[in-house]
Short mmCIF file of C-alpha atoms in Angstrom, two decimals:
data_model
loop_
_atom_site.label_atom_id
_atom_site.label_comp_id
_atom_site.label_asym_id
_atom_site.label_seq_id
_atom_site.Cartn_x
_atom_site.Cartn_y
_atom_site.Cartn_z
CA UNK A 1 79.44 80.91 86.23
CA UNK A 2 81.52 78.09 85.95
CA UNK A 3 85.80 78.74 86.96
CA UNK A 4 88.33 76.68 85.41
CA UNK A 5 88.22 73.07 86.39
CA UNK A 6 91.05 70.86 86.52
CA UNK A 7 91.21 66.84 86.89
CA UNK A 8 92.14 64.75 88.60
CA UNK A 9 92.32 66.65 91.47
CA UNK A 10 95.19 64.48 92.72
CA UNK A 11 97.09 62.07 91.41
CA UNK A 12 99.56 59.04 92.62
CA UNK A 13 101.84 57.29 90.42
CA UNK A 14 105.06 55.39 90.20
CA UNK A 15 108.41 56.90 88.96
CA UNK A 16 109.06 56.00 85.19
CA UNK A 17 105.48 56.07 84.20
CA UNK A 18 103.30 58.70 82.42
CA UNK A 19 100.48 60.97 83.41
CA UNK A 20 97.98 63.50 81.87
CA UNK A 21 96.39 66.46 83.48
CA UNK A 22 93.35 68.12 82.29
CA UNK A 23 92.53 72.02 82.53
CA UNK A 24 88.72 72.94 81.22
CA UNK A 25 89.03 76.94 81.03
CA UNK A 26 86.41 79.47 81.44
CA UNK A 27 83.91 79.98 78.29
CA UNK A 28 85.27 82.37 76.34
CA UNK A 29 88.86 83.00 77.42
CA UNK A 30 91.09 82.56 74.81
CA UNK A 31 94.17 82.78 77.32
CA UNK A 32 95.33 79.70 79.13
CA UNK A 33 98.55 78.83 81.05
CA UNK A 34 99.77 76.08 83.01
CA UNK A 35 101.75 77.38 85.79
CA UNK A 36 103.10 74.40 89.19
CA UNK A 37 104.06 75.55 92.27
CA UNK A 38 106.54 73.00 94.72
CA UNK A 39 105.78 72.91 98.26
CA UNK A 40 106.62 75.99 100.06
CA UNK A 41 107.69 77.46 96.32
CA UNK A 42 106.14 79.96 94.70
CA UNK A 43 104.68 79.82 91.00
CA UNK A 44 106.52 78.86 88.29
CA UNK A 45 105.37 79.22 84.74
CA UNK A 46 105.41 76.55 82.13
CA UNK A 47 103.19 77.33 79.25
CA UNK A 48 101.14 79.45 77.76
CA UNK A 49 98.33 79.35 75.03
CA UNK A 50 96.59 82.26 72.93
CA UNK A 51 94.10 81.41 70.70
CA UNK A 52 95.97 80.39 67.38
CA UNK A 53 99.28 81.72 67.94
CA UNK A 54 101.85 79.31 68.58
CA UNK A 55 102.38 78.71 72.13
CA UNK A 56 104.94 79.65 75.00
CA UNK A 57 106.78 76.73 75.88
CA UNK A 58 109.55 78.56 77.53
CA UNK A 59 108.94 77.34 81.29
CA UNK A 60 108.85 73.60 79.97
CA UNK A 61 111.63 72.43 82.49
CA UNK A 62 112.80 69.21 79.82
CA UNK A 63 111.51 67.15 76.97
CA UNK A 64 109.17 65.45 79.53
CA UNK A 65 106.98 67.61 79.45
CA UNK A 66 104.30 68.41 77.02
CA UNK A 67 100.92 70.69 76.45
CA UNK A 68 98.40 71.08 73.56
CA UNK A 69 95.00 72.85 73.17
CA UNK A 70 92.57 71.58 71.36
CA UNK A 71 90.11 73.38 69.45
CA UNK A 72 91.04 76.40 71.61
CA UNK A 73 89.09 75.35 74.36
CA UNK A 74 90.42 72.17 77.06
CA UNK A 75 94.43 71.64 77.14
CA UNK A 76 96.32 68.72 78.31
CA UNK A 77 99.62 68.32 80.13
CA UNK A 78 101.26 65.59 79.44
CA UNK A 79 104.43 64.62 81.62
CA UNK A 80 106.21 61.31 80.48
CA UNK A 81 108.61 59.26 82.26
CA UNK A 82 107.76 60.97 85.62
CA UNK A 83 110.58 61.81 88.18
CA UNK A 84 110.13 62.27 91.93
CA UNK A 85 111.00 65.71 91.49
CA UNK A 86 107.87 66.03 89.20
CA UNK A 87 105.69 66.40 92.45
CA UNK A 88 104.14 69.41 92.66
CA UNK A 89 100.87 70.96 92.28
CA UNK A 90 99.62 71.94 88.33
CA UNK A 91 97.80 75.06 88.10
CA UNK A 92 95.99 75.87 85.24
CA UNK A 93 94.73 79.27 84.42
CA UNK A 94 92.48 81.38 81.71
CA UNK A 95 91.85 84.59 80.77
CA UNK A 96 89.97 86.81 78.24
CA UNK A 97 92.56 88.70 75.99
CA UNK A 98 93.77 92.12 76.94
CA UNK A 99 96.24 94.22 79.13
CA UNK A 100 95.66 93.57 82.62
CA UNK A 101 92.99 90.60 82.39
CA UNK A 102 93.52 88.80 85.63
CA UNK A 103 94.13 85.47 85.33
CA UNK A 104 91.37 82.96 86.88
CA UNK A 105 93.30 79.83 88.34
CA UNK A 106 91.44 76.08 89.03
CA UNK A 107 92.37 74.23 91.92
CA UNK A 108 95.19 72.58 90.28
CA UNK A 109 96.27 68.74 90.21
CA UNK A 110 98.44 67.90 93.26
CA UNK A 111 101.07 64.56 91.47
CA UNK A 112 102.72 62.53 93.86
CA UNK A 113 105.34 60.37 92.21
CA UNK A 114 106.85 57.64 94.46
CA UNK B 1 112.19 92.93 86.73
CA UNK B 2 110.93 95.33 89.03
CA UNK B 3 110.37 93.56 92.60
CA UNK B 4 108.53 93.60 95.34
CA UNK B 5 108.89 93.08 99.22
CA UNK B 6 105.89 91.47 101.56
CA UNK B 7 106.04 90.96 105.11
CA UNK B 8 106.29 87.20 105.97
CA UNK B 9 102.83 87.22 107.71
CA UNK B 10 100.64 89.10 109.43
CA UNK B 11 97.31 88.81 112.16
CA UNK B 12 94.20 89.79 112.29
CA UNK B 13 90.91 90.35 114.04
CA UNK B 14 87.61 89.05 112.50
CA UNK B 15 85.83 91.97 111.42
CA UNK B 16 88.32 94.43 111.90
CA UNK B 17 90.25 96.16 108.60
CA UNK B 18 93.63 94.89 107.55
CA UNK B 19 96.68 96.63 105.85
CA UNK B 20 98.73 94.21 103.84
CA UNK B 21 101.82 96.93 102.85
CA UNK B 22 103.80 96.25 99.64
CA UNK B 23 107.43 97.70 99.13
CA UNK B 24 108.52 98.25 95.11
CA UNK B 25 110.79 101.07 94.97
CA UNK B 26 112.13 100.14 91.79
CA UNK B 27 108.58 100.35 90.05
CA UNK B 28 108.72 101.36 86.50
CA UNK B 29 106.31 104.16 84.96
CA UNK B 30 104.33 100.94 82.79
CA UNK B 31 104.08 98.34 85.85
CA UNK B 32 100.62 98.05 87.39
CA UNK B 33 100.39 96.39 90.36
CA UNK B 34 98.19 93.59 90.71
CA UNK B 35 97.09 91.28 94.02
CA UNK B 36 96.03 87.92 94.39
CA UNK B 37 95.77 85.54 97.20
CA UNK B 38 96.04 82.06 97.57
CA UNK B 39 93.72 80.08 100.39
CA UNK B 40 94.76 76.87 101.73
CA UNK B 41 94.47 73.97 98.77
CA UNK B 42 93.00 76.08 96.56
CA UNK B 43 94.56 78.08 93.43
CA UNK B 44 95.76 82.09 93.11
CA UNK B 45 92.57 84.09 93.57
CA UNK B 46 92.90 87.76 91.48
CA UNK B 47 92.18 90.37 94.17
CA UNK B 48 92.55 93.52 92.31
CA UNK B 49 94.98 95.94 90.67
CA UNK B 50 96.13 99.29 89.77
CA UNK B 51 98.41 102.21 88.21
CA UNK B 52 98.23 104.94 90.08
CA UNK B 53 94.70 105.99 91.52
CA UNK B 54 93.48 104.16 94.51
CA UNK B 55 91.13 101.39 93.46
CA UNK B 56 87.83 100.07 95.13
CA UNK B 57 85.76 96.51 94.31
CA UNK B 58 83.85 94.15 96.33
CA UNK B 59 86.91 92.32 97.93
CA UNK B 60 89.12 94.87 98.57
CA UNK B 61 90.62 98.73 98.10
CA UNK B 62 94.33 98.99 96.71
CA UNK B 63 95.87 102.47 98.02
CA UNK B 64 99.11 103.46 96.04
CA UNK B 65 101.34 105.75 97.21
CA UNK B 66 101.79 108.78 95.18
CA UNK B 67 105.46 108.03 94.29
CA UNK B 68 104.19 104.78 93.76
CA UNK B 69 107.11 102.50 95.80
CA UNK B 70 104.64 101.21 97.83
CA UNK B 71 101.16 99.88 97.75
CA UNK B 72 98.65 98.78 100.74
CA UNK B 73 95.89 96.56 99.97
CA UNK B 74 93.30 97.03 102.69
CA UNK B 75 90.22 94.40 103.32
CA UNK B 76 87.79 96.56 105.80
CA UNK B 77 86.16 94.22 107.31
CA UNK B 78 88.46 90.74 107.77
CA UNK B 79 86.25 87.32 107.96
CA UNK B 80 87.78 83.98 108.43
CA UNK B 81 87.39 83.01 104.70
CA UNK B 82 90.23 85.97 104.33
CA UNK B 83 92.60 83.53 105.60
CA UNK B 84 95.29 83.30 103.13
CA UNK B 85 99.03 83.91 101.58
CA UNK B 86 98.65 87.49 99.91
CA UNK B 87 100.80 88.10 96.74
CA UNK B 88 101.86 91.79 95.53
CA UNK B 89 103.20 91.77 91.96
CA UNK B 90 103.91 93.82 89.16
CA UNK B 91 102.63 93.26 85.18
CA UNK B 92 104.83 95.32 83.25
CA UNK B 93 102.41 96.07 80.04
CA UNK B 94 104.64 98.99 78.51
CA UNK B 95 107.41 96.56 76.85
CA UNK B 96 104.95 93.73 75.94
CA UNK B 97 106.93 90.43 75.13
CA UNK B 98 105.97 87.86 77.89
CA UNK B 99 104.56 90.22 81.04
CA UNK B 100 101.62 87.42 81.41
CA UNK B 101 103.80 84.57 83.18
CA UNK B 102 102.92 85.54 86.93
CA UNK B 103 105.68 85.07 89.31
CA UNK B 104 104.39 85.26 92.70
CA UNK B 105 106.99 85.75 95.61
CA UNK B 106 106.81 84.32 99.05
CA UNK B 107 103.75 86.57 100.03
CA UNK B 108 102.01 87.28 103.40
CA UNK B 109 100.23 84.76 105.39
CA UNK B 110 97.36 86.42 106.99
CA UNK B 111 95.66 84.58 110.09
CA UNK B 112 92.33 86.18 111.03
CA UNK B 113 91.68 85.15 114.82
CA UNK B 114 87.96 84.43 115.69
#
């Protein structure tokens, strides 16, 4: 079946300006995170929705940065103002509910700010 | 949080088995340990997990030490597509709260030669 699909796949941009990343999840899961990993750096989390529940914006790293799900299906991140240490890859993930459910990642967004 | 120590990288032979060894000697009684793997420009891939019994599916076995400080994943028969950065971590399920943000160490880079 269909994984989690993420667009674009990469994205350019200029510093100041704002961007929005797409994450499709997996029919069904109710579970979705966004996660980016730096060059060379491991992952680091940044949000994380369950169905109604409010979500986990813990990992948010400023006011930049934003995420909503609607309808509990396709989420949006949403980083304004973009800074060159903004480039990174975006991961998103899904996952059905329960202890243990692995997570199933896309391919992520790879930003480039210049 | 309980952590866990990877070799750097490793080699391999196409079509011969692999050992990727995890160290986690401070493993808690509720932490299961889970694999994934990461192939160039793609996202994490879940490879499997486990508690305490040794655990079999179609991409890999997960062999856990009876004291459970260390854990080897073994793929039997390596292929080229195995290429990849290897993560060992641990899900810690018996205090709840936020044990679904992955953190993913530095992990083991596993050539497979031709």
């Amino acid at each position: 079946g269909a994984g989690v699909s993420q667009s674009p796949s990469n994205k350019v941009t200029e510093k100041g300006k704002d961007v929005e990343l797409r994450c499709d999840p997996i029919s069904g899961h109710t579970a979705l995170y966004w996660y980016r990993q730096s060059l060379g750096q491991g992952l680091e989390f940044l949000i994380y929705f369950q169905g109604n529940s409010a979500p986990d914006k813990s990992g948010l790293p400023s006011d930049r940065f934003s995420a909503e799900r609607t309808g509990g299906s396709v989420s949006t991140l949403t980083i304004q103002r973009t800074q060159q240490e903004d480039s990174a890859v975006y991961l998103c993930a899904s996952s059905r509910l329960g202890d243990n459910q692995p997570q199933h990642f896309g391919d992520g967004t790879r930003l480039s700010i210049l | 949080d309980a952590k866990t120590t990877q070799p750097n990288s490793m080699e391999s032979n196409e079509e011969e088995p692999v050992h990727l060894p995890c160290n986690h000697s401070t493993i808690s009684g509720t932490d299961y340990i889970h694999w994934y793997r990461q192939l160039p420009s793609q996202g994490p891939e879940y490879v499997i997990h486990g508690l305490t019994s040794n655990v079999n599916n179609r991409m890999a076995s997960l062999a856990i030490a009876e004291d459970r400080k260390s854990s080897t994943l073994i793929l039997h028969r390596a292929t080229l597509r195995d290429a990849a950065v290897y993560y060992c971590i641990l899900r810690d399920w018996g205090r709840g709260g936020s044990n679904y943000k992955l953190t993913f160490g530095k992990g083991t880079l596993l050539t497979v030669n031709p």
